[in-house]
Amino acid sequence: MERTFVAIKPDGIQRGLVGEVISRLERRGLKLVAIRLMIVDEGLARRHYAEHVERPFFPSLVDFITSGPIVAMIWESDNAVALARQTIGATNPAEATPGTIRADLGIDTGRNIVHGSDSPESAEREIGLFFEPGHALDYVRSNDPWLRES
């Protein structure tokens, strides 16, 4: 099983889309193993977006992610990163495939509702930033046999 990090950003919270985002990921077959409502401080924001520090939009990324609460989550499945990214859609909602979260609910790249790890390595790093070891639960869902062959 692979794990990935997904965060509903402040715009998704303010627009009341938490349930919609979680529902879409659950319907896709991903399993929620950790969830946390939180405010991101500037230090955590800078560590999270460290790969963008030299880009001109870095200050606006930090300002936005610290502007209100987020919902940080860990999701699990075979190919969790790819499945979550497909469900979320392209960064720019105008370029996202119809049926994805960003295509259906987003309008602007800077307000695209949700963040999802882009690789297993990024997922591991981001999970470590937002969650302490042991916060993700291991459990069996009753519908797991209906989602994948053993």
mmCIF file of N, CA, C and O in Angstrom, residues 4 8 10 17 23 28 30 48 53 59 74 76 92 102 105 112 117 122 124-126 132-133 135 137:
data_model
loop_
_atom_site.group_PDB
_atom_site.id
_atom_site.type_symbol
_atom_site.label_atom_id
_atom_site.label_comp_id
_atom_site.label_asym_id
_atom_site.label_seq_id
_atom_site.Cartn_x
_atom_site.Cartn_y
_atom_site.Cartn_z
ATOM 1 N N THR A 4 -0.372 8.877 0.464
ATOM 2 C CA THR A 4 -0.173 10.193 -0.119
ATOM 3 C C THR A 4 -0.738 11.265 0.792
ATOM 4 O O THR A 4 -1.595 10.976 1.647
ATOM 5 N N ILE A 8 -6.801 20.164 1.891
ATOM 6 C CA ILE A 8 -7.822 21.087 1.408
ATOM 7 C C ILE A 8 -7.370 22.466 1.870
ATOM 8 O O ILE A 8 -7.189 22.708 3.066
ATOM 9 N N PRO A 10 -7.197 26.802 2.220
ATOM 10 C CA PRO A 10 -8.155 27.741 2.821
ATOM 11 C C PRO A 10 -9.358 28.081 1.940
ATOM 12 O O PRO A 10 -10.464 28.243 2.459
ATOM 13 N N LEU A 17 -16.236 23.103 0.884
ATOM 14 C CA LEU A 17 -16.028 21.965 -0.007
ATOM 15 C C LEU A 17 -15.322 20.786 0.642
ATOM 16 O O LEU A 17 -14.953 19.831 -0.040
ATOM 17 N N SER A 23 -15.363 13.131 -0.114
ATOM 18 C CA SER A 23 -16.262 12.182 -0.774
ATOM 19 C C SER A 23 -15.699 11.704 -2.115
ATOM 20 O O SER A 23 -15.745 10.510 -2.424
ATOM 21 N N ARG A 28 -13.366 7.262 -5.072
ATOM 22 C CA ARG A 28 -12.319 6.764 -5.969
ATOM 23 C C ARG A 28 -11.715 5.467 -5.442
ATOM 24 O O ARG A 28 -11.108 4.702 -6.178
ATOM 25 N N LEU A 30 -9.782 5.460 -2.429
ATOM 26 C CA LEU A 30 -8.716 5.758 -1.473
ATOM 27 C C LEU A 30 -9.256 5.633 -0.055
ATOM 28 O O LEU A 30 -10.441 5.881 0.192
ATOM 29 N N HIS A 48 7.036 23.482 3.547
ATOM 30 C CA HIS A 48 6.173 22.765 2.611
ATOM 31 C C HIS A 48 6.446 23.182 1.164
ATOM 32 O O HIS A 48 6.494 22.340 0.265
ATOM 33 N N VAL A 53 11.024 28.264 -3.419
ATOM 34 C CA VAL A 53 11.535 29.445 -2.713
ATOM 35 C C VAL A 53 12.115 30.506 -3.647
ATOM 36 O O VAL A 53 12.006 31.694 -3.364
ATOM 37 N N PRO A 59 6.167 34.054 -2.198
ATOM 38 C CA PRO A 59 5.522 34.793 -1.101
ATOM 39 C C PRO A 59 3.999 34.668 -1.104
ATOM 40 O O PRO A 59 3.379 34.537 -0.044
ATOM 41 N N ILE A 74 -3.969 12.097 5.184
ATOM 42 C CA ILE A 74 -3.176 11.017 4.600
ATOM 43 C C ILE A 74 -4.177 10.009 4.030
ATOM 44 O O ILE A 74 -5.094 9.570 4.724
ATOM 45 N N GLU A 76 -4.566 6.326 1.616
ATOM 46 C CA GLU A 76 -3.847 5.085 1.336
ATOM 47 C C GLU A 76 -4.563 4.283 0.265
ATOM 48 O O GLU A 76 -5.788 4.220 0.227
ATOM 49 N N ASN A 92 -3.841 24.035 -12.879
ATOM 50 C CA ASN A 92 -4.681 25.096 -13.428
ATOM 51 C C ASN A 92 -6.069 24.517 -13.708
ATOM 52 O O ASN A 92 -6.219 23.662 -14.585
ATOM 53 N N ARG A 102 -10.570 19.964 -9.341
ATOM 54 C CA ARG A 102 -10.202 21.311 -9.783
ATOM 55 C C ARG A 102 -10.998 21.762 -11.005
ATOM 56 O O ARG A 102 -11.371 22.934 -11.104
ATOM 57 N N LEU A 105 -14.700 22.402 -9.641
ATOM 58 C CA LEU A 105 -14.924 23.341 -8.537
ATOM 59 C C LEU A 105 -13.991 24.544 -8.533
ATOM 60 O O LEU A 105 -14.239 25.504 -7.805
ATOM 61 N N ASN A 112 -7.057 26.882 -6.132
ATOM 62 C CA ASN A 112 -7.455 25.623 -6.774
ATOM 63 C C ASN A 112 -7.877 24.537 -5.778
ATOM 64 O O ASN A 112 -7.833 23.362 -6.074
ATOM 65 N N SER A 117 0.222 15.499 -3.141
ATOM 66 C CA SER A 117 1.625 15.153 -3.395
ATOM 67 C C SER A 117 1.800 14.710 -4.841
ATOM 68 O O SER A 117 0.937 14.024 -5.398
ATOM 69 N N SER A 122 7.631 12.937 -2.452
ATOM 70 C CA SER A 122 6.994 14.154 -1.932
ATOM 71 C C SER A 122 5.957 13.802 -0.878
ATOM 72 O O SER A 122 5.837 14.498 0.135
ATOM 73 N N GLU A 124 5.920 11.259 1.175
ATOM 74 C CA GLU A 124 6.596 10.911 2.421
ATOM 75 C C GLU A 124 7.093 12.161 3.149
ATOM 76 O O GLU A 124 6.932 12.299 4.359
ATOM 77 N N ARG A 125 7.675 13.105 2.393
ATOM 78 C CA ARG A 125 8.179 14.347 2.987
ATOM 79 C C ARG A 125 7.037 15.179 3.571
ATOM 80 O O ARG A 125 7.110 15.660 4.696
ATOM 81 N N GLU A 126 5.962 15.327 2.804
ATOM 82 C CA GLU A 126 4.829 16.151 3.243
ATOM 83 C C GLU A 126 4.093 15.515 4.424
ATOM 84 O O GLU A 126 3.701 16.229 5.357
ATOM 85 N N GLU A 132 2.737 13.555 12.921
ATOM 86 C CA GLU A 132 3.732 12.864 13.738
ATOM 87 C C GLU A 132 3.703 11.369 13.390
ATOM 88 O O GLU A 132 2.647 10.853 12.986
ATOM 89 N N PRO A 133 4.814 10.668 13.572
ATOM 90 C CA PRO A 133 4.799 9.214 13.355
ATOM 91 C C PRO A 133 3.714 8.560 14.214
ATOM 92 O O PRO A 133 3.502 8.939 15.364
ATOM 93 N N HIS A 135 0.474 8.710 13.670
ATOM 94 C CA HIS A 135 -0.851 9.346 13.574
ATOM 95 C C HIS A 135 -1.752 8.680 12.535
ATOM 96 O O HIS A 135 -2.970 8.769 12.639
ATOM 97 N N LEU A 137 -3.655 5.667 10.869
ATOM 98 C CA LEU A 137 -4.223 4.424 11.391
ATOM 99 C C LEU A 137 -4.119 3.300 10.374
ATOM 100 O O LEU A 137 -4.259 3.526 9.171
#
